[in-house]
Coordinates of C-alpha atoms in Angstrom, one line a residue:
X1049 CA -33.0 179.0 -19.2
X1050 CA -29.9 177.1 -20.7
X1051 CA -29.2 175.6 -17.3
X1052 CA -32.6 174.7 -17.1
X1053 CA -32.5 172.5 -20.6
X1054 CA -29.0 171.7 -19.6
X1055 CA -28.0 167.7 -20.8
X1056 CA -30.3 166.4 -17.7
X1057 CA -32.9 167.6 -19.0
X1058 CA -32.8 166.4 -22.3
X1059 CA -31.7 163.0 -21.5
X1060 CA -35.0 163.1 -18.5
X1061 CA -37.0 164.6 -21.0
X1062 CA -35.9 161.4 -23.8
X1063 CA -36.8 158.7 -21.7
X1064 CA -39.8 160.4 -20.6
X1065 CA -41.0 160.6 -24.4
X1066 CA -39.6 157.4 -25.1
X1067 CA -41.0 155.2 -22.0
X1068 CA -44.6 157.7 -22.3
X1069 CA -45.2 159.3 -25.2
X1070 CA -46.9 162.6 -24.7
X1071 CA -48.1 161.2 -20.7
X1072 CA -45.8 163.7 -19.1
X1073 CA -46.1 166.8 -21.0
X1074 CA -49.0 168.4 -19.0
X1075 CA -46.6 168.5 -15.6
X1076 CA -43.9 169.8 -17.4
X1077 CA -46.5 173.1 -18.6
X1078 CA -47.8 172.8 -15.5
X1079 CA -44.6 173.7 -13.9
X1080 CA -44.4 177.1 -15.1
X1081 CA -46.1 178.7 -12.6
X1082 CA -44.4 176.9 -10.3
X1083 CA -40.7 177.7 -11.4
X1084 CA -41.4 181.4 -11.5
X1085 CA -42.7 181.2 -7.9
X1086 CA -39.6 179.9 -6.6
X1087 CA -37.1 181.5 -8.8
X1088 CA -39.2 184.9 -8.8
X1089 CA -38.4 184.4 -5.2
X1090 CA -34.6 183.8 -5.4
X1091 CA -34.4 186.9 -7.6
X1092 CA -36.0 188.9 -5.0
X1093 CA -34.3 188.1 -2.2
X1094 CA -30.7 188.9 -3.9
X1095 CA -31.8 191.9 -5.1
X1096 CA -33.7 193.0 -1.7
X1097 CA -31.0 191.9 0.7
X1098 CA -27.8 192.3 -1.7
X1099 CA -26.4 188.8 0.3
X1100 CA -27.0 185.1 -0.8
X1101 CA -29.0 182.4 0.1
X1102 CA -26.1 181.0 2.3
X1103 CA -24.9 184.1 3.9
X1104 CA -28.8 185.1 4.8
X1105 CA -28.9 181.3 6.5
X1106 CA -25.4 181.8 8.4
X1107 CA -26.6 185.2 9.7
X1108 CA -29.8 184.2 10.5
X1109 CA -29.8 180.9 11.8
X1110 CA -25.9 180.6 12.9
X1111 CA -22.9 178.5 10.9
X1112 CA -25.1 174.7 11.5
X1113 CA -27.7 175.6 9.1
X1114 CA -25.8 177.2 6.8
X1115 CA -23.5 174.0 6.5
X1116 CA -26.4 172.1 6.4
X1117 CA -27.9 174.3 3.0
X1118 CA -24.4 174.0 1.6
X1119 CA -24.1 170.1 2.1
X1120 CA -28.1 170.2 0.3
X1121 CA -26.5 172.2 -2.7
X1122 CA -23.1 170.1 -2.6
X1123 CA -25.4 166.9 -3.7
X1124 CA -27.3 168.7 -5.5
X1125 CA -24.1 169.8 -7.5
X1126 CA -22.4 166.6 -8.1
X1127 CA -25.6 165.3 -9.6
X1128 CA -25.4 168.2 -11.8
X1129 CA -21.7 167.3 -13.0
X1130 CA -22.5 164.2 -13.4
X1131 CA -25.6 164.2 -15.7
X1132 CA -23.8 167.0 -17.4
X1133 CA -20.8 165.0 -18.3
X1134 CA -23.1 161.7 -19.4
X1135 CA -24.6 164.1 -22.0
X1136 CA -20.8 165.2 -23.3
X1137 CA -19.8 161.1 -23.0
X1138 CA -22.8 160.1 -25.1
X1139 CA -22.0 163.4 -27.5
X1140 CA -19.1 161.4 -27.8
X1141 CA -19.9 158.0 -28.3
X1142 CA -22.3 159.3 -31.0
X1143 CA -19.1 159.8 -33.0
X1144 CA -17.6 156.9 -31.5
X1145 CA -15.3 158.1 -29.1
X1146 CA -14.6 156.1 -25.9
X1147 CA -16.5 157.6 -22.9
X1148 CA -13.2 157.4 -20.9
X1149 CA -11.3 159.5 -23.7
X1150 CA -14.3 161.5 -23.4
X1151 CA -14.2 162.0 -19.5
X1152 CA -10.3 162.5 -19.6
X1153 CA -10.8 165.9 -22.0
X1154 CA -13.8 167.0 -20.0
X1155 CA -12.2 167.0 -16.7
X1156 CA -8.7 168.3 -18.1
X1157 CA -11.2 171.3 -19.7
X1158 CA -13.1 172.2 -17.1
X1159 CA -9.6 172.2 -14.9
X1160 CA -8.2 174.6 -16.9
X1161 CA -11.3 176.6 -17.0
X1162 CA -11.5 176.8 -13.1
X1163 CA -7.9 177.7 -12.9
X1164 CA -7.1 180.5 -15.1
X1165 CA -11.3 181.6 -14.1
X1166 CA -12.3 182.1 -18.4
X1167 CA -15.8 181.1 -16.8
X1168 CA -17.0 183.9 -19.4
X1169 CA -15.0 183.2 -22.2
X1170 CA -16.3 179.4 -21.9
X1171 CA -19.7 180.5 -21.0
X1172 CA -19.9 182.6 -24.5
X1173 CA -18.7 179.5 -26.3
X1174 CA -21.9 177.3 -24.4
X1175 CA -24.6 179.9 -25.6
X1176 CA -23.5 179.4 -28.9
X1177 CA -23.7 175.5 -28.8
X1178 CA -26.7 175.8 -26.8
X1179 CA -28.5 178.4 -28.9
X1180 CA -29.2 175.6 -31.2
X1181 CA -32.0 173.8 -28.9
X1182 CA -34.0 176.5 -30.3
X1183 CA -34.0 173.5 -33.2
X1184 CA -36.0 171.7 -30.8
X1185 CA -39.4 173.5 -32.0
X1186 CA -38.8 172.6 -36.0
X1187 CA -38.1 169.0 -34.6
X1188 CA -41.8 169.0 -32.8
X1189 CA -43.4 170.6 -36.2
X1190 CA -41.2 167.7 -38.5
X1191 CA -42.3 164.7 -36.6
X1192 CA -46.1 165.8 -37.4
X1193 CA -47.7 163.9 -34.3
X1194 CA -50.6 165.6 -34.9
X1195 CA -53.1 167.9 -32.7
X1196 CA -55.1 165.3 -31.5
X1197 CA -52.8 162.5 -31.0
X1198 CA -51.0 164.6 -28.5
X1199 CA -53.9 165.6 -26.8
X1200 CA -54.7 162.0 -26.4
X1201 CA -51.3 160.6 -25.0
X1202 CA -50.6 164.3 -22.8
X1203 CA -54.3 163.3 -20.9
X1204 CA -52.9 159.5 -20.3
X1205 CA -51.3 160.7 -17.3
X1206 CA -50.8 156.7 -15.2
X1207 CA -50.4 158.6 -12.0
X1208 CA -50.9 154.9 -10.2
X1209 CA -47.7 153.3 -11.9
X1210 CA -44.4 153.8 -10.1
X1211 CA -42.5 154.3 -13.4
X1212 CA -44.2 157.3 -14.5
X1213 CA -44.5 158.5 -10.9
X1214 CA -40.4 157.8 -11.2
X1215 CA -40.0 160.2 -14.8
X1216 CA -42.2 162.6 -13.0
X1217 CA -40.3 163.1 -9.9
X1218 CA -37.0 163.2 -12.3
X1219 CA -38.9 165.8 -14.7
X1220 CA -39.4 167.9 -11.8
X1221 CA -36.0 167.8 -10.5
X1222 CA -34.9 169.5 -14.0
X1223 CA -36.5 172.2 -13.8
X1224 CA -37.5 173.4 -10.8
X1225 CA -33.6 172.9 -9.6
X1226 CA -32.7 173.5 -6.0
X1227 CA -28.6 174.8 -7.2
X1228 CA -30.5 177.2 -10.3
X1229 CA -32.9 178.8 -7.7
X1230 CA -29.2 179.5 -5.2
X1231 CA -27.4 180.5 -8.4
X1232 CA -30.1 183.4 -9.5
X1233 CA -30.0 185.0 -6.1
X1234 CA -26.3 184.6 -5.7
X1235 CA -26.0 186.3 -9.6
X1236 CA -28.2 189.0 -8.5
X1237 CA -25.7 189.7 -5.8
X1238 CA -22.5 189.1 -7.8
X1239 CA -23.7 191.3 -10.6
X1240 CA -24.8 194.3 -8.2
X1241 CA -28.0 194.5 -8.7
X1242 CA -30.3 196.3 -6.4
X1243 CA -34.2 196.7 -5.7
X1244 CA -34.3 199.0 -9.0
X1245 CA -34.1 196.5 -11.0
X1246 CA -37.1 194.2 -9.6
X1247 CA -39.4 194.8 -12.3
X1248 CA -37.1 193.8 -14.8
X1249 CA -35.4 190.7 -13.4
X1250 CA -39.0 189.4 -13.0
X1251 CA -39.8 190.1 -16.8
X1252 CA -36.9 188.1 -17.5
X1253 CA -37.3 185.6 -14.9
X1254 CA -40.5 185.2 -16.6
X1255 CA -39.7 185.1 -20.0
X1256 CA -36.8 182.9 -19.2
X1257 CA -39.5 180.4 -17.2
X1258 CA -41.6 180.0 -20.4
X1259 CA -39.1 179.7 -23.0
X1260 CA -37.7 176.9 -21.3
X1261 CA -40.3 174.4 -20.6
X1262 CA -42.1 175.4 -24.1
X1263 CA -38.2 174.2 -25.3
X1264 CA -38.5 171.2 -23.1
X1265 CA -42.1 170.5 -24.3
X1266 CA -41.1 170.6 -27.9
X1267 CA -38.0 168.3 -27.3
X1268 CA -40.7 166.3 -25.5
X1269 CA -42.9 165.8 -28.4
X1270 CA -40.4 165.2 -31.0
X1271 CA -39.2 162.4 -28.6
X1272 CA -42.6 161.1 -28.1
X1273 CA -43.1 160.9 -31.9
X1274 CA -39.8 159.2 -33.1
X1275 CA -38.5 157.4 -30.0
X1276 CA -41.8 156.4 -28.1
X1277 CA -44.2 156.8 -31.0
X1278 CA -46.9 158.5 -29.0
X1279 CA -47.3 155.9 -26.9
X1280 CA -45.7 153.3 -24.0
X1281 CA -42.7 151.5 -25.4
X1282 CA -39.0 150.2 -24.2
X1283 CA -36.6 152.5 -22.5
X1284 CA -33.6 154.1 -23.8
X1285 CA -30.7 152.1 -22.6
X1286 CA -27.6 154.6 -24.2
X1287 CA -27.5 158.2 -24.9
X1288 CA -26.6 158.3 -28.7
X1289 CA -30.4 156.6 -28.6
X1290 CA -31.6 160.1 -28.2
X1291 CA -29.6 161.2 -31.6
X1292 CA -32.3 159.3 -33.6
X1293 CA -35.2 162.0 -32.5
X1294 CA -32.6 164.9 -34.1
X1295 CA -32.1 162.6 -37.2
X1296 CA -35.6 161.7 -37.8
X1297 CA -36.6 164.7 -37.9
X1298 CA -34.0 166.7 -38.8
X1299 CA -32.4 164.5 -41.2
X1300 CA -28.9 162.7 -41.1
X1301 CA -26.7 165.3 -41.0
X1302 CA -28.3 168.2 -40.0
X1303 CA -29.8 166.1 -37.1
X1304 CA -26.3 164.7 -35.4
X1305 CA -24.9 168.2 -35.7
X1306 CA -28.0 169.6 -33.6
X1307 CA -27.8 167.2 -31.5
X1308 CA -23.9 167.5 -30.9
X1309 CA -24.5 171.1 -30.1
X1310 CA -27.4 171.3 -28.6
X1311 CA -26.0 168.7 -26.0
X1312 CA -22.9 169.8 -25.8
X1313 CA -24.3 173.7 -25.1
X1314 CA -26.6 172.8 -22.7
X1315 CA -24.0 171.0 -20.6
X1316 CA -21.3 173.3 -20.6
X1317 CA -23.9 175.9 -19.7
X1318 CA -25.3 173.5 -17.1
X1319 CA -21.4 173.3 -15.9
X1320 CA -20.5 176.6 -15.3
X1321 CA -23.9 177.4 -13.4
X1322 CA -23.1 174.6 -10.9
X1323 CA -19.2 175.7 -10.4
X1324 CA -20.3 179.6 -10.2
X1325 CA -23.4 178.5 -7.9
X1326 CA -20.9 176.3 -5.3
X1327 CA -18.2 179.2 -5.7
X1328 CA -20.6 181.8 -4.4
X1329 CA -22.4 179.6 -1.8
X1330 CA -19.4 178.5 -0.3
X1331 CA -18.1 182.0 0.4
X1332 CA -21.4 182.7 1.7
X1333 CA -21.4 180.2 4.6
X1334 CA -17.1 180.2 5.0
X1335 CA -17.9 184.2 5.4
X1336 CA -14.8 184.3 3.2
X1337 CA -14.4 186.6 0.0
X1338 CA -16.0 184.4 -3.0
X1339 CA -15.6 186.6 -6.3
X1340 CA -14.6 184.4 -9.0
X1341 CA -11.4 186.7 -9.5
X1342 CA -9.8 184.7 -7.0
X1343 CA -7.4 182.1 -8.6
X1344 CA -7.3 178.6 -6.7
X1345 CA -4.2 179.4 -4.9
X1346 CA -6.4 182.2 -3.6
X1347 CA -9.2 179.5 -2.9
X1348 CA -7.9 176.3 -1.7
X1349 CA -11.0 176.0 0.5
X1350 CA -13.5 175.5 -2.5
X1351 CA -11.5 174.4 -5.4
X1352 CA -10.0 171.9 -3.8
X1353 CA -13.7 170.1 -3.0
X1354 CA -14.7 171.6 -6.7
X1355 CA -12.1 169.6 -8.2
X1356 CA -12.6 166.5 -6.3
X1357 CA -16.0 166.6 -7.3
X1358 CA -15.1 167.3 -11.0
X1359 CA -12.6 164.0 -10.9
X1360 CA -15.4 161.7 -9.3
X1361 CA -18.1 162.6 -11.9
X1362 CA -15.9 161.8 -14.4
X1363 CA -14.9 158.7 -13.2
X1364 CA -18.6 157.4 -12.3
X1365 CA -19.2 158.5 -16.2
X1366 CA -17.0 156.5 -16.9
X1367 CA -16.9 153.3 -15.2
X1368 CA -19.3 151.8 -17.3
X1369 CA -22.3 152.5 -15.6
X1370 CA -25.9 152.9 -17.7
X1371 CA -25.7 156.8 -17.7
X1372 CA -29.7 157.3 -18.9
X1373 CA -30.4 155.4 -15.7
X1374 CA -27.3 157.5 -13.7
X1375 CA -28.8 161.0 -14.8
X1376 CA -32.7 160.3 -13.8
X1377 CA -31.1 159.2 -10.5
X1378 CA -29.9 162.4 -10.2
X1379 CA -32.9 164.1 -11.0
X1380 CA -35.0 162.4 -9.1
X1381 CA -32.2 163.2 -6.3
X1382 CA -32.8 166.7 -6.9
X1383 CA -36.5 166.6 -6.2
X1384 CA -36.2 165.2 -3.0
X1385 CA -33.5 168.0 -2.3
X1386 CA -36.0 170.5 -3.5
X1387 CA -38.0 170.8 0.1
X1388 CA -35.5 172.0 2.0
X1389 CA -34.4 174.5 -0.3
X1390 CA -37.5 176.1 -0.8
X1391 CA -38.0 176.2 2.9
X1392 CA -35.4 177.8 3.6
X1393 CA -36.3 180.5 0.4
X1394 CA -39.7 180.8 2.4
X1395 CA -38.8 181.4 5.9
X1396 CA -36.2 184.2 4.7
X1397 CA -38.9 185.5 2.4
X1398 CA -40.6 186.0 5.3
X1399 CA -38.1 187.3 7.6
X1400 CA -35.1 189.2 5.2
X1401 CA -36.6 191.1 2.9
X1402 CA -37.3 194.8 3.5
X1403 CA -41.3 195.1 4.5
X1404 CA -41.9 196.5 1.0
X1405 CA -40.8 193.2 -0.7
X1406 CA -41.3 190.7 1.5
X1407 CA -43.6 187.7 1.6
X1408 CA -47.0 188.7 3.6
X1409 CA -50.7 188.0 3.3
X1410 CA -52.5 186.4 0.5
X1411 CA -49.2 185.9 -1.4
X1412 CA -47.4 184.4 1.2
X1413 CA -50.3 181.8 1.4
X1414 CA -50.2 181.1 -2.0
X1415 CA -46.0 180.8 -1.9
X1416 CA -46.3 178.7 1.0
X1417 CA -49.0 176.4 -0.9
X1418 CA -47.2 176.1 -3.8
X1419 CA -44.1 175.0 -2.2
X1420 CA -45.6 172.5 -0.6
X1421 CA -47.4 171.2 -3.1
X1422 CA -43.9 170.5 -5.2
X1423 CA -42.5 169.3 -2.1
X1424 CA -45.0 167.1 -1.8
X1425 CA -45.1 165.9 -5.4
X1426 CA -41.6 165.8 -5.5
X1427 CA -41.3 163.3 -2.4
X1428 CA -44.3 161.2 -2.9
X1429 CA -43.7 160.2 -7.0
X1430 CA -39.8 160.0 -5.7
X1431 CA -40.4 157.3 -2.7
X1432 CA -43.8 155.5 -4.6
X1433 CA -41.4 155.3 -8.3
X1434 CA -38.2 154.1 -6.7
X1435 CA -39.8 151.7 -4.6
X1436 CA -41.7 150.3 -7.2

């Protein structure tokens, strides 16, 4: 759920608010049934077929397609890494630090982290940090937008204008997330789980689903209320913008602190998913062992590429570049990612799962017509919003 409102989110979710108002809080509610389709999915097939996404592809399908899933989640990664570390650079800057001094201690952290593997130790320290965007709902309750105000801006919904049609296609792209759906089958592998524990990974999968787009709603109406007022106004143009929803609301203090955390949580949380999700799907297709016990000089063949990646994010962050506009780019990326990921989730739904579990009849209708309704949706306000 923390990966889900990771710093992407927060900084799509801020524009959106800011640019719309209220206009794109019925998709992200909407959603819900969605993400739980897909993820509910994921779940499943780790914990019918014991093997990742990656390893079901290269078995089935032969090494091409398997490369060819692994290239999908590689771009899908880097946008991660980067919209995670514009959300630590504009923690940053809030306190006026210089986003390359910024970049230079994020990369040198997450270095260390990959080589001595304290992925747990770290991850601990993110839930704490992150735990505070439960702050987000006492920010929707102090800006006081009001029951009906709301109701009037979330039924505006300018499907016709290639802007919002833009925000939506980047809204999507943070939360139904093509490397979130690989990670919860590859954890439900890497933790051992088995078919026993189906009920329960759904309750949670559940639980986690709605907990994180009514956190992402609530963000999204504080941010309507103090950044876009409830209705259409100029876009954010730097992330320390976003600060003024948290101190607004929250007051001066109280407010940056949030904020600082709440950031800061979300991306480090957001971090670790993406390294543990390439880690796993790269041993997948390699067929090579991909337990994150392994050390680098164990694993030359992914942390080599990890670390590569890890540099170039940082230096994108900080060349200078507008990083609102850099982390809705890779949103939006992720949405038009998100159809071939789910295809492949379908077809081995269909074909890998024991017959007890796997995707038949009326269900598999209705999987197959939700998946191609986000596909759809996903494509369409992508292409229409970034031609426009």
């Amino acid at each position: 759920m923390l990966a889900d409102t990771d710093a992407g989110s927060i900084i799509t979710l801020a524009q959106s608010g800011a640019r719309w108002g209220y206009a794109l809080l019925v998709p992200n509610l909407v959603f819900i049934p969605f993400m739980f389709i897909a993820q509910e999915l994921a779940s499943r097939l780790g914990l019918g077929t014991g093997q990742g996404a990656g390893e079901l592809v290269r078995r089935r399908w032969g090494r091409g397609p398997a490369i060819f899933l692994l290239l999908t989640l590689g771009v899908s990664c880097f946008g991660a890494l980067v919209s995670e570390m514009s959300g630590l650079a504009g923690a940053g800057a809030t306190y006026g630090i210089p986003v390359w001094v910024t970049m230079t201690v994020t990369v040198f952290g997450l270095t260390v982290m990959i080589a001595t593997g304290s992925y747990r130790s770290v991850e601990r320290i993110a839930l704490f940090f992150g735990s505070f965007e439960i702050a987000f709902f006492v920010m929707a309750w102090n800006a006081q937008p009001g029951i009906a105000q709301i109701a009037g801006g979330a039924s505006h919904m300018p499907a016709q204008d290639g802007g919002y049609l833009y925000l939506l296609a980047a809204n999507l792209g943070t939360s139904v997330i093509p490397w979130a759906l690989l990670y919860q089958q590859s954890a439900s592998v890497d933790k051992r789980l088995g078919v026993g524990d189906i009920k329960g990974a759904r309750i949670e999968t559940l639980a986690g689903v709605v907990l994180c787009q009514l956190v992402t709603s609530a963000f999204l109406i504080a941010a309507g209320a103090t950044l876009g007022h409830g209705g259409a106004n100029g876009p954010l143009e730097t992330v320390e913008q976003i600060g003024t929803a948290f101190t607004s609301t929250l007051g001066p203090t109280v407010g940056k602190v949030i904020f600082i955390f709440g950031l800061t949580g979300g991306a480090l949380v957001g971090t670790i998913v993406v390294c543990l999700t390439l880690a796993w799907t790269f041993g997948e297709v390699l067929d090579v062992h991909h337990s994150l016990a392994r050390r680098p000089r164990q694993g030359s063949w992914f942390y080599g590429v990890l670390g590569l990646m890890i540099v170039a994010s940082g230096v994108l962050v900080a060349s200078g570049v507008n990083l609102i506009d850099l982390t809705i780019v890779a949103g939006v990326i992720n949405a038009a990612l998100l159809p071939i990921v789910l295809s492949f989730l379908y077809w081995l739904g269909r074909a890998e799962l024991p017959e007890a579990l796997r995707l038949r009849g009326a269900y598999a209708v209705l999987v197959a017509a939700a998946f191609l309704l986000l596909g759809g949706v996903a494509v369409f306000s992508g292409l229409v919003g970034a031609l426009t």
